[in-house]
Amino acid sequence: MKKAFTLIELLIVITIIGILAALIFINLSSARKKAQNVQIKSDMAAMSKALEIAKIDGTIQPVLAKAVNDNANDWSNINKWLDIAGKKFIQRLPKQPLKNTYYYIKISSGGDYGLITPLVISEVDGAKYWCIKDGQAFGINDTWGNAVATCLP
């Protein structure tokens, strides 16, 4: 007599495999969103460093609150600012991972600046927005309007 799996046994195994696959997919999705938050913070840190260098060099220019994306060639001309060696402060303007969302910048006439953008997922402390104000990075858990008022000079 041949030994074979019954239909019930096969269905149970397939169900268990499906549940495990769903759990793995959920964990990978969460990890992807956390990685996008890290990308946002890294891009903003690079922009902040470029602004700090321009501030030291005296080449920083005032900019009203403006959206930054990879097509914004006029964004405070930061993509054209050069250091003493003639190299660009920032090689490429960053692209926000969220669709229809941008990095926002404002530079005051005194050279104070603020960068703000929404995060992909809220941080553990509840922060929904990431801000860098004059080199200091912090998360903000408030409405967009209040976050902008807190972050931009």
N, CA, C and O atoms as a DFTB+ gen file, in Angstrom:
612 C
 N C O
     1  1       0.830      -1.162       0.000
     2  2       0.000       0.000       0.000
     3  2       0.891       1.247       0.000
     4  3       1.874       1.318       0.738
     5  1       0.530       2.239      -0.846
     6  2       1.299       3.472      -0.942
     7  2       0.927       4.416       0.193
     8  3      -0.236       4.563       0.567
     9  1       1.961       5.043       0.717
    10  2       1.735       6.080       1.729
    11  2       1.660       7.411       1.001
    12  3       2.538       7.719       0.194
    13  1       0.647       8.196       1.263
    14  2       0.484       9.503       0.630
    15  2      -0.110      10.470       1.640
    16  3      -0.714      10.077       2.637
    17  1       0.081      11.738       1.348
    18  2      -0.515      12.771       2.212
    19  2      -1.992      12.913       1.870
    20  3      -2.393      12.817       0.710
    21  1      -2.773      13.140       2.883
    22  2      -4.200      13.367       2.637
    23  2      -4.409      14.818       2.248
    24  3      -3.531      15.658       2.439
    25  1      -5.562      15.097       1.710
    26  2      -5.898      16.460       1.295
    27  2      -5.873      17.413       2.494
    28  3      -5.424      18.551       2.357
    29  1      -6.330      16.990       3.624
    30  2      -6.338      17.818       4.846
    31  2      -4.916      18.179       5.249
    32  3      -4.635      19.331       5.581
    33  1      -4.019      17.201       5.222
    34  2      -2.622      17.457       5.590
    35  2      -1.994      18.476       4.646
    36  3      -1.288      19.380       5.092
    37  1      -2.243      18.340       3.357
    38  2      -1.706      19.290       2.383
    39  2      -2.264      20.695       2.609
    40  3      -1.521      21.673       2.532
    41  1      -3.553      20.803       2.883
    42  2      -4.153      22.111       3.130
    43  2      -3.573      22.770       4.382
    44  3      -3.346      23.980       4.395
    45  1      -3.338      22.000       5.411
    46  2      -2.747      22.540       6.635
    47  2      -1.341      23.069       6.364
    48  3      -0.996      24.159       6.819
    49  1      -0.533      22.316       5.634
    50  2       0.833      22.747       5.314
    51  2       0.813      24.011       4.455
    52  3       1.585      24.938       4.701
    53  1      -0.055      24.056       3.458
    54  2      -0.149      25.232       2.587
    55  2      -0.592      26.459       3.391
    56  3      -0.091      27.560       3.163
    57  1      -1.515      26.277       4.317
    58  2      -1.976      27.379       5.166
    59  2      -0.840      27.906       6.042
    60  3      -0.668      29.117       6.176
    61  1      -0.082      27.014       6.627
    62  2       1.053      27.421       7.473
    63  2       2.085      28.187       6.648
    64  3       2.597      29.211       7.099
    65  1       2.389      27.709       5.461
    66  2       3.343      28.397       4.575
    67  2       2.817      29.784       4.207
    68  3       3.581      30.748       4.168
    69  1       1.518      29.887       3.937
    70  2       0.917      31.180       3.609
    71  2       1.014      32.164       4.759
    72  3       1.317      33.338       4.547
    73  1       0.761      31.700       5.968
    74  2       0.852      32.566       7.146
    75  2       2.291      33.041       7.347
    76  3       2.516      34.220       7.619
    77  1       3.252      32.153       7.218
    78  2       4.656      32.524       7.359
    79  2       5.073      33.531       6.284
    80  3       5.797      34.484       6.573
    81  1       4.624      33.324       5.059
    82  2       4.948      34.258       3.968
    83  2       4.368      35.640       4.251
    84  3       5.020      36.651       3.992
    85  1       3.149      35.691       4.781
    86  2       2.521      36.978       5.111
    87  2       3.299      37.696       6.205
    88  3       3.495      38.908       6.123
    89  1       3.742      36.977       7.219
    90  2       4.525      37.588       8.295
    91  2       5.847      38.141       7.778
    92  3       6.270      39.227       8.175
    93  1       6.488      37.405       6.907
    94  2       7.752      37.872       6.322
    95  2       7.514      39.119       5.485
    96  3       8.296      40.065       5.564
    97  1       6.459      39.143       4.689
    98  2       6.148      40.295       3.854
    99  2       5.894      41.538       4.705
   100  3       6.363      42.624       4.364
   101  1       5.162      41.390       5.802
   102  2       4.875      42.518       6.692
   103  2       6.164      43.065       7.284
   104  3       6.350      44.281       7.346
   105  1       7.056      42.182       7.720
   106  2       8.333      42.624       8.295
   107  2       9.200      43.317       7.254
   108  3       9.860      44.308       7.567
   109  1       9.213      42.816       6.025
   110  2      10.012      43.454       4.973
   111  2       9.456      44.819       4.614
   112  3      10.218      45.748       4.347
   113  1       8.149      44.951       4.605
   114  2       7.519      46.234       4.306
   115  2       7.894      47.269       5.364
   116  3       8.208      48.413       5.033
   117  1       7.861      46.875       6.615
   118  2       8.231      47.773       7.702
   119  2       9.704      48.162       7.610
   120  3      10.056      49.321       7.829
   121  1      10.554      47.206       7.291
   122  2      11.983      47.491       7.157
   123  2      12.241      48.460       6.005
   124  3      13.112      49.323       6.110
   125  1      11.500      48.329       4.916
   126  2      11.656      49.230       3.769
   127  2      11.300      50.661       4.172
   128  3      11.999      51.606       3.804
   129  1      10.217      50.816       4.924
   130  2       9.801      52.155       5.358
   131  2      10.824      52.767       6.315
   132  3      11.110      53.962       6.241
   133  1      11.369      51.956       7.203
   134  2      12.406      52.455       8.112
   135  2      13.647      52.869       7.329
   136  3      14.287      53.866       7.662
   137  1      13.987      52.111       6.294
   138  2      15.135      52.460       5.457
   139  2      14.887      53.774       4.714
   140  3      15.814      54.562       4.527
   141  1      13.659      54.011       4.297
   142  2      13.342      55.273       3.632
   143  2      13.472      56.441       4.607
   144  3      13.910      57.522       4.215
   145  1      13.100      56.241       5.866
   146  2      13.313      57.282       6.875
   147  2      14.796      57.588       7.036
   148  3      15.184      58.749       7.169
   149  1      15.623      56.550       7.025
   150  2      17.067      56.740       7.129
   151  2      17.583      57.525       5.916
   152  3      18.442      58.395       6.059
   153  1      17.061      57.217       4.727
   154  2      17.451      57.949       3.519
   155  2      17.086      59.428       3.650
   156  3      17.887      60.300       3.312
   157  1      15.882      59.707       4.139
   158  2      15.433      61.090       4.323
   159  2      16.391      61.827       5.254
   160  3      16.825      62.938       4.949
   161  1      16.715      61.219       6.373
   162  2      17.606      61.860       7.345
   163  2      18.998      62.073       6.766
   164  3      19.624      63.104       7.012
   165  1      19.482      61.106       6.003
   166  2      20.796      61.225       5.378
   167  2      20.825      62.344       4.328
   168  3      21.771      63.132       4.279
   169  1      19.791      62.408       3.495
   170  2      19.710      63.469       2.490
   171  2      19.662      64.843       3.152
   172  3      20.329      65.780       2.711
   173  1      18.871      64.951       4.208
   174  2      18.765      66.244       4.884
   175  2      20.075      66.618       5.568
   176  3      20.438      67.794       5.603
   177  1      20.784      65.640       6.109
   178  2      22.086      65.921       6.724
   179  2      23.075      66.417       5.679
   180  3      23.863      67.322       5.954
   181  1      23.045      65.833       4.478
   182  2      23.935      66.280       3.404
   183  2      23.603      67.712       2.986
   184  3      24.505      68.522       2.772
   185  1      22.306      68.025       2.867
   186  2      21.914      69.395       2.522
   187  2      22.339      70.362       3.630
   188  3      22.806      71.466       3.346
   189  1      22.179      69.953       4.880
   190  2      22.559      70.803       6.005
   191  2      24.061      71.079       5.996
   192  3      24.485      72.210       6.231
   193  1      24.861      70.059       5.728
   194  2      26.316      70.250       5.667
   195  2      26.694      71.217       4.551
   196  3      27.562      72.072       4.729
   197  1      26.037      71.078       3.400
   198  2      26.297      71.995       2.292
   199  2      25.938      73.429       2.674
   200  3      26.662      74.366       2.340
   201  1      24.829      73.591       3.368
   202  2      24.421      74.929       3.804
   203  2      25.385      75.494       4.842
   204  3      25.677      76.690       4.827
   205  1      25.879      74.651       5.740
   206  2      26.849      75.104       6.738
   207  2      28.145      75.565       6.069
   208  3      28.719      76.583       6.457
   209  1      28.601      74.819       5.068
   210  2      29.819      75.205       4.345
   211  2      29.599      76.525       3.618
   212  3      30.455      77.409       3.656
   213  1      28.454      76.656       2.957
   214  2      28.149      77.905       2.251
   215  2      28.050      79.067       3.227
   216  3      28.438      80.191       2.909
   217  1      27.536      78.791       4.404
   218  2      27.424      79.830       5.431
   219  2      28.819      80.309       5.851
   220  3      29.064      81.508       5.985
   221  1      29.718      79.357       6.053
   222  2      31.095      79.687       6.437
   223  2      31.796      80.453       5.311
   224  3      32.514      81.421       5.564
   225  1      31.582      80.014       4.069
   226  2      32.214      80.665       2.921
   227  2      31.588      82.013       2.588
   228  3      32.152      82.796       1.824
   229  1      30.417      82.279       3.168
   230  2      29.733      83.540       2.885
   231  2      28.994      83.550       1.562
   232  3      28.669      84.617       1.042
   233  1      28.721      82.369       1.007
   234  2      28.025      82.299      -0.282
   235  2      26.563      81.914      -0.148
   236  3      25.871      81.740      -1.151
   237  1      26.086      81.779       1.087
   238  2      24.690      81.393       1.295
   239  2      23.783      82.563       0.906
   240  3      24.097      83.722       1.176
   241  1      22.666      82.244       0.276
   242  2      21.746      83.267      -0.205
   243  2      20.371      83.053       0.420
   244  3      19.942      81.913       0.601
   245  1      19.672      84.155       0.756
   246  2      18.327      83.995       1.328
   247  2      17.382      83.313       0.352
   248  3      17.433      83.557      -0.854
   249  1      16.519      82.459       0.887
   250  2      15.533      81.753       0.072
   251  2      14.245      81.708       0.869
   252  3      14.251      81.355       2.048
   253  1      13.145      82.064       0.234
   254  2      11.843      81.899       0.877
   255  2      11.552      80.416       0.956
   256  3      12.188      79.627       0.257
   257  1      10.612      80.020       1.786
   258  2      10.271      78.609       1.916
   259  2      10.007      78.031       0.532
   260  3       9.176      78.544      -0.218
   261  1      10.709      76.976       0.205
   262  2      10.656      76.433      -1.138
   263  2      10.731      74.918      -1.101
   264  3      11.438      74.342      -0.274
   265  1      10.001      74.278      -1.997
   266  2      10.046      72.824      -2.114
   267  2      11.280      72.427      -2.904
   268  3      11.625      73.065      -3.898
   269  1      11.937      71.375      -2.458
   270  2      13.126      70.871      -3.123
   271  2      12.835      69.486      -3.646
   272  3      12.369      68.622      -2.904
   273  1      13.104      69.269      -4.906
   274  2      13.060      67.911      -5.431
   275  2      14.165      67.765      -6.458
   276  3      14.909      68.715      -6.700
   277  1      14.286      66.615      -7.057
   278  2      15.398      66.370      -7.966
   279  2      15.325      67.214      -9.231
   280  3      16.308      67.274      -9.970
   281  1      14.198      67.869      -9.510
   282  2      14.085      68.722     -10.697
   283  2      14.217      70.199     -10.370
   284  3      14.170      71.033     -11.275
   285  1      14.379      70.539      -9.109
   286  2      14.392      71.944      -8.707
   287  2      15.781      72.539      -8.914
   288  3      16.545      72.687      -7.961
   289  1      16.103      72.876     -10.145
   290  2      17.427      73.410     -10.458
   291  2      17.668      74.784      -9.852
   292  3      18.818      75.172      -9.649
   293  1      16.613      75.520      -9.561
   294  2      16.793      76.860      -9.031
   295  2      16.816      76.908      -7.518
   296  3      16.913      77.992      -6.942
   297  1      16.728      75.762      -6.856
   298  2      16.623      75.718      -5.403
   299  2      17.830      76.372      -4.760
   300  3      18.856      75.726      -4.545
   301  1      17.708      77.639      -4.459
   302  2      18.734      78.441      -3.800
   303  2      20.108      78.279      -4.455
   304  3      21.134      78.608      -3.859
   305  1      20.113      77.778      -5.667
   306  2      21.349      77.570      -6.435
   307  2      22.366      76.693      -5.703
   308  3      23.555      76.737      -6.021
   309  1      21.914      75.892      -4.722
   310  2      22.860      75.068      -3.972
   311  2      23.567      74.066      -4.878
   312  3      24.709      73.684      -4.621
   313  1      22.885      73.645      -5.935
   314  2      23.536      72.703      -6.838
   315  2      24.606      73.395      -7.687
   316  3      25.335      72.728      -8.422
   317  1      24.708      74.723      -7.593
   318  2      25.745      75.462      -8.320
   319  2      26.793      76.053      -7.389
   320  3      27.807      76.572      -7.856
   321  1      26.566      75.984      -6.063
   322  2      27.531      76.528      -5.122
   323  2      28.787      75.677      -5.138
   324  3      28.714      74.449      -5.101
   325  1      29.943      76.333      -5.194
   326  2      31.215      75.635      -5.262
   327  2      32.061      75.956      -4.038
   328  3      31.983      77.055      -3.488
   329  1      32.869      74.988      -3.617
   330  2      33.785      75.256      -2.514
   331  2      35.060      75.898      -3.061
   332  3      35.149      76.202      -4.250
   333  1      36.032      76.098      -2.195
   334  2      37.269      76.769      -2.601
   335  2      37.986      76.001      -3.708
   336  3      38.620      76.601      -4.576
   337  1      37.883      74.669      -3.676
   338  2      38.535      73.838      -4.694
   339  2      37.722      73.771      -5.987
   340  3      38.154      73.135      -6.949
   341  1      36.566      74.407      -6.026
   342  2      35.740      74.402      -7.233
   343  2      34.810      73.204      -7.341
   344  3      34.209      72.981      -8.392
   345  1      34.684      72.425      -6.260
   346  2      33.783      71.272      -6.276
   347  2      32.418      71.683      -5.746
   348  3      32.310      72.591      -4.921
   349  1      31.374      71.008      -6.224
   350  2      30.021      71.302      -5.756
   351  2      29.874      70.879      -4.299
   352  3      30.408      69.852      -3.880
   353  1      29.135      71.696      -3.527
   354  2      28.845      71.340      -2.142
   355  2      27.990      70.080      -2.094
   356  3      28.189      69.216      -1.241
   357  1      27.052      69.985      -3.004
   358  2      26.167      68.823      -3.045
   359  2      26.046      68.390      -4.498
   360  3      25.720      69.197      -5.369
   361  1      26.309      67.122      -4.753
   362  2      26.383      66.624      -6.127
   363  2      25.022      66.507      -6.797
   364  3      24.891      66.781      -7.990
   365  1      24.024      66.108      -6.050
   366  2      22.682      65.979      -6.628
   367  2      21.666      66.422      -5.592
   368  3      21.862      66.261      -4.387
   369  1      20.595      66.976      -6.084
   370  2      19.510      67.330      -5.174
   371  2      18.736      66.058      -4.852
   372  3      18.470      65.254      -5.745
   373  1      18.379      65.871      -3.604
   374  2      17.728      64.622      -3.204
   375  2      16.283      64.531      -3.681
   376  3      15.630      65.538      -3.957
   377  1      15.812      63.301      -3.768
   378  2      14.423      63.038      -4.118
   379  2      13.752      62.391      -2.911
   380  3      14.232      61.379      -2.399
   381  1      12.662      62.964      -2.463
   382  2      11.930      62.437      -1.314
   383  2      11.306      61.097      -1.694
   384  3      10.690      60.996      -2.755
   385  1      11.448      60.060      -0.857
   386  2      10.875      58.742      -1.180
   387  2       9.348      58.725      -1.275
   388  3       8.790      57.909      -2.007
   389  1       8.669      59.608      -0.550
   390  2       7.211      59.660      -0.620
   391  2       6.772      60.370      -1.893
   392  3       7.367      61.378      -2.275
   393  1       5.750      59.861      -2.545
   394  2       5.241      60.498      -3.758
   395  2       4.568      61.818      -3.403
   396  3       3.921      61.943      -2.363
   397  1       4.733      62.802      -4.288
   398  2       4.122      64.127      -4.131
   399  2       4.508      64.802      -2.820
   400  3       3.728      65.581      -2.273
   401  1       5.685      64.515      -2.321
   402  2       6.192      65.119      -1.095
   403  2       7.603      65.616      -1.369
   404  3       8.343      65.007      -2.142
   405  1       7.972      66.713      -0.742
   406  2       9.267      67.320      -1.024
   407  2       9.992      67.669       0.270
   408  3       9.417      67.637       1.358
   409  1      11.257      68.000       0.121
   410  2      12.008      68.620       1.194
   411  2      11.715      70.118       1.091
   412  3      11.652      70.660      -0.013
   413  1      11.538      70.777       2.208
   414  2      11.271      72.207       2.197
   415  2      12.418      72.931       2.888
   416  3      12.953      72.462       3.893
   417  1      12.785      74.084       2.331
   418  2      13.901      74.860       2.862
   419  2      13.509      76.320       2.960
   420  3      12.698      76.828       2.186
   421  1      14.112      76.976       3.935
   422  2      14.017      78.432       4.027
   423  2      15.344      78.917       4.582
   424  3      15.849      78.380       5.568
   425  1      15.910      79.944       3.938
   426  2      17.153      80.556       4.401
   427  2      16.862      82.031       4.647
   428  3      16.403      82.740       3.751
   429  1      17.129      82.488       5.865
   430  2      16.875      83.893       6.190
   431  2      18.038      84.748       5.697
   432  3      19.082      84.229       5.300
   433  1      17.845      86.058       5.726
   434  2      18.899      86.966       5.251
   435  2      20.142      86.892       6.133
   436  3      21.236      87.238       5.686
   437  1      19.989      86.449       7.374
   438  2      21.139      86.297       8.259
   439  2      21.868      84.975       8.079
   440  3      22.877      84.732       8.740
   441  1      21.373      84.121       7.198
   442  2      22.015      82.833       6.959
   443  2      21.448      81.694       7.781
   444  3      21.845      80.543       7.600
   445  1      20.510      82.003       8.698
   446  2      19.853      80.921       9.435
   447  2      18.987      80.139       8.458
   448  3      18.391      80.717       7.548
   449  1      18.918      78.834       8.647
   450  2      18.147      78.018       7.706
   451  2      17.380      76.931       8.432
   452  3      17.676      76.574       9.573
   453  1      16.388      76.421       7.730
   454  2      15.619      75.286       8.220
   455  2      15.257      74.380       7.064
   456  3      14.940      74.847       5.970
   457  1      15.306      73.093       7.310
   458  2      14.897      72.064       6.350
   459  2      13.850      71.202       7.039
   460  3      14.012      70.850       8.208
   461  1      12.791      70.863       6.341
   462  2      11.757      70.011       6.940
   463  2      11.123      69.136       5.870
   464  3      11.008      69.535       4.711
   465  1      10.714      67.938       6.270
   466  2      10.000      67.032       5.374
   467  2       9.235      66.001       6.194
   468  3       9.617      65.708       7.327
   469  1       8.161      65.447       5.638
   470  2       7.469      64.362       6.338
   471  2       8.303      63.078       6.311
   472  3       9.051      62.830       5.365
   473  1       8.163      62.278       7.349
   474  2       8.788      60.956       7.376
   475  2       7.838      59.948       6.745
   476  3       6.630      60.181       6.688
   477  1       8.376      58.831       6.273
   478  2       7.563      57.791       5.654
   479  2       6.663      57.139       6.695
   480  3       5.467      56.958       6.465
   481  1       7.239      56.789       7.837
   482  2       6.456      56.276       8.962
   483  2       6.875      57.048      10.207
   484  3       8.003      57.534      10.292
   485  1       5.976      57.159      11.162
   486  2       6.291      57.871      12.397
   487  2       7.391      57.133      13.146
   488  3       7.470      55.905      13.134
   489  1       8.228      57.917      13.790
   490  2       9.309      57.354      14.592
   491  2       8.746      56.768      15.881
   492  3       7.562      56.931      16.179
   493  1       9.589      56.093      16.636
   494  2       9.177      55.486      17.901
   495  2       8.634      56.556      18.856
   496  3       7.679      56.308      19.591
   497  1       9.244      57.746      18.841
   498  2       8.795      58.823      19.725
   499  2       7.574      59.557      19.175
   500  3       7.122      60.533      19.774
   501  1       7.035      59.102      18.044
   502  2       5.839      59.697      17.469
   503  2       6.102      60.791      16.443
   504  3       5.153      61.351      15.895
   505  1       7.366      61.111      16.169
   506  2       7.694      62.180      15.229
   507  2       7.179      61.846      13.828
   508  3       7.436      60.765      13.297
   509  1       6.449      62.797      13.241
   510  2       5.926      62.627      11.885
   511  2       6.741      63.404      10.862
   512  3       6.675      63.120       9.666
   513  1       7.506      64.383      11.327
   514  2       8.302      65.235      10.443
   515  2       9.729      65.280      10.954
   516  3       9.975      65.181      12.156
   517  1      10.676      65.433      10.018
   518  2      12.087      65.543      10.387
   519  2      12.547      66.941      10.031
   520  3      12.301      67.426       8.927
   521  1      13.217      67.585      10.971
   522  2      13.636      68.972      10.813
   523  2      15.125      69.102      11.105
   524  3      15.653      68.447      12.003
   525  1      15.791      69.950      10.341
   526  2      17.149      70.377      10.680
   527  2      17.115      71.896      10.664
   528  3      16.865      72.518       9.632
   529  1      17.369      72.473      11.811
   530  2      17.358      73.932      11.948
   531  2      18.745      74.374      12.388
   532  3      19.183      74.088      13.502
   533  1      19.427      75.076      11.490
   534  2      20.784      75.557      11.763
   535  2      21.696      74.445      12.283
   536  3      22.438      74.640      13.245
   537  1      21.633      73.282      11.640
   538  2      22.517      72.170      11.968
   539  2      22.000      71.228      13.044
   540  3      22.582      70.163      13.250
   541  1      20.935      71.587      13.731
   542  2      20.368      70.741      14.784
   543  2      19.209      69.929      14.223
   544  3      18.233      70.498      13.736
   545  1      19.309      68.604      14.288
   546  2      18.277      67.719      13.745
   547  2      17.353      67.244      14.860
   548  3      17.801      66.914      15.958
   549  1      16.047      67.213      14.558
   550  2      15.081      66.715      15.534
   551  2      13.780      66.350      14.843
   552  3      13.475      66.845      13.758
   553  1      13.020      65.477      15.488
   554  2      11.717      65.072      14.984
   555  2      10.630      65.949      15.584
   556  3      10.775      66.473      16.688
   557  1       9.530      66.103      14.836
   558  2       8.408      66.915      15.298
   559  2       7.127      66.089      15.183
   560  3       6.845      65.497      14.140
   561  1       6.363      66.060      16.266
   562  2       5.074      65.381      16.264
   563  2       3.994      66.437      16.466
   564  3       3.565      66.688      17.592
   565  1       3.560      67.048      15.379
   566  2       2.570      68.116      15.436
   567  2       1.912      68.205      14.067
   568  3       2.188      67.380      13.196
   569  1       1.059      69.180      13.868
   570  2       0.472      69.379      12.541
   571  2       1.534      69.943      11.613
   572  3       2.554      70.463      12.065
   573  1       1.289      69.838      10.306
   574  2       2.256      70.343       9.323
   575  2       2.511      71.837       9.531
   576  3       3.661      72.276       9.516
   577  1       1.450      72.617       9.724
   578  2       1.613      74.057       9.902
   579  2       2.466      74.408      11.111
   580  3       3.338      75.272      11.021
   581  1       2.225      73.745      12.248
   582  2       3.020      74.002      13.450
   583  2       4.448      73.489      13.277
   584  3       5.389      74.110      13.772
   585  1       4.620      72.367      12.582
   586  2       5.964      71.827      12.352
   587  2       6.787      72.799      11.515
   588  3       7.961      73.036      11.799
   589  1       6.156      73.365      10.469
   590  2       6.848      74.331       9.614
   591  2       7.213      75.574      10.426
   592  3       8.330      76.079      10.316
   593  1       6.284      76.067      11.237
   594  2       6.543      77.254      12.057
   595  2       7.683      77.000      13.053
   596  3       8.459      77.907      13.355
   597  1       7.779      75.768      13.561
   598  2       8.839      75.417      14.514
   599  2      10.193      75.315      13.816
   600  3      11.217      75.718      14.369
   601  1      10.192      74.783      12.623
   602  2      11.452      74.440      11.954
   603  2      12.043      75.560      11.106
   604  3      13.246      75.813      11.171
   605  1      11.223      76.224      10.323
   606  2      11.749      77.210       9.383
   607  2      11.939      78.558      10.069
   608  3      11.092      78.978      10.857
   609  1      13.066      79.250       9.768
   610  2      13.350      80.538      10.446
   611  2      12.402      81.644       9.993
   612  3      12.506      82.777      10.463
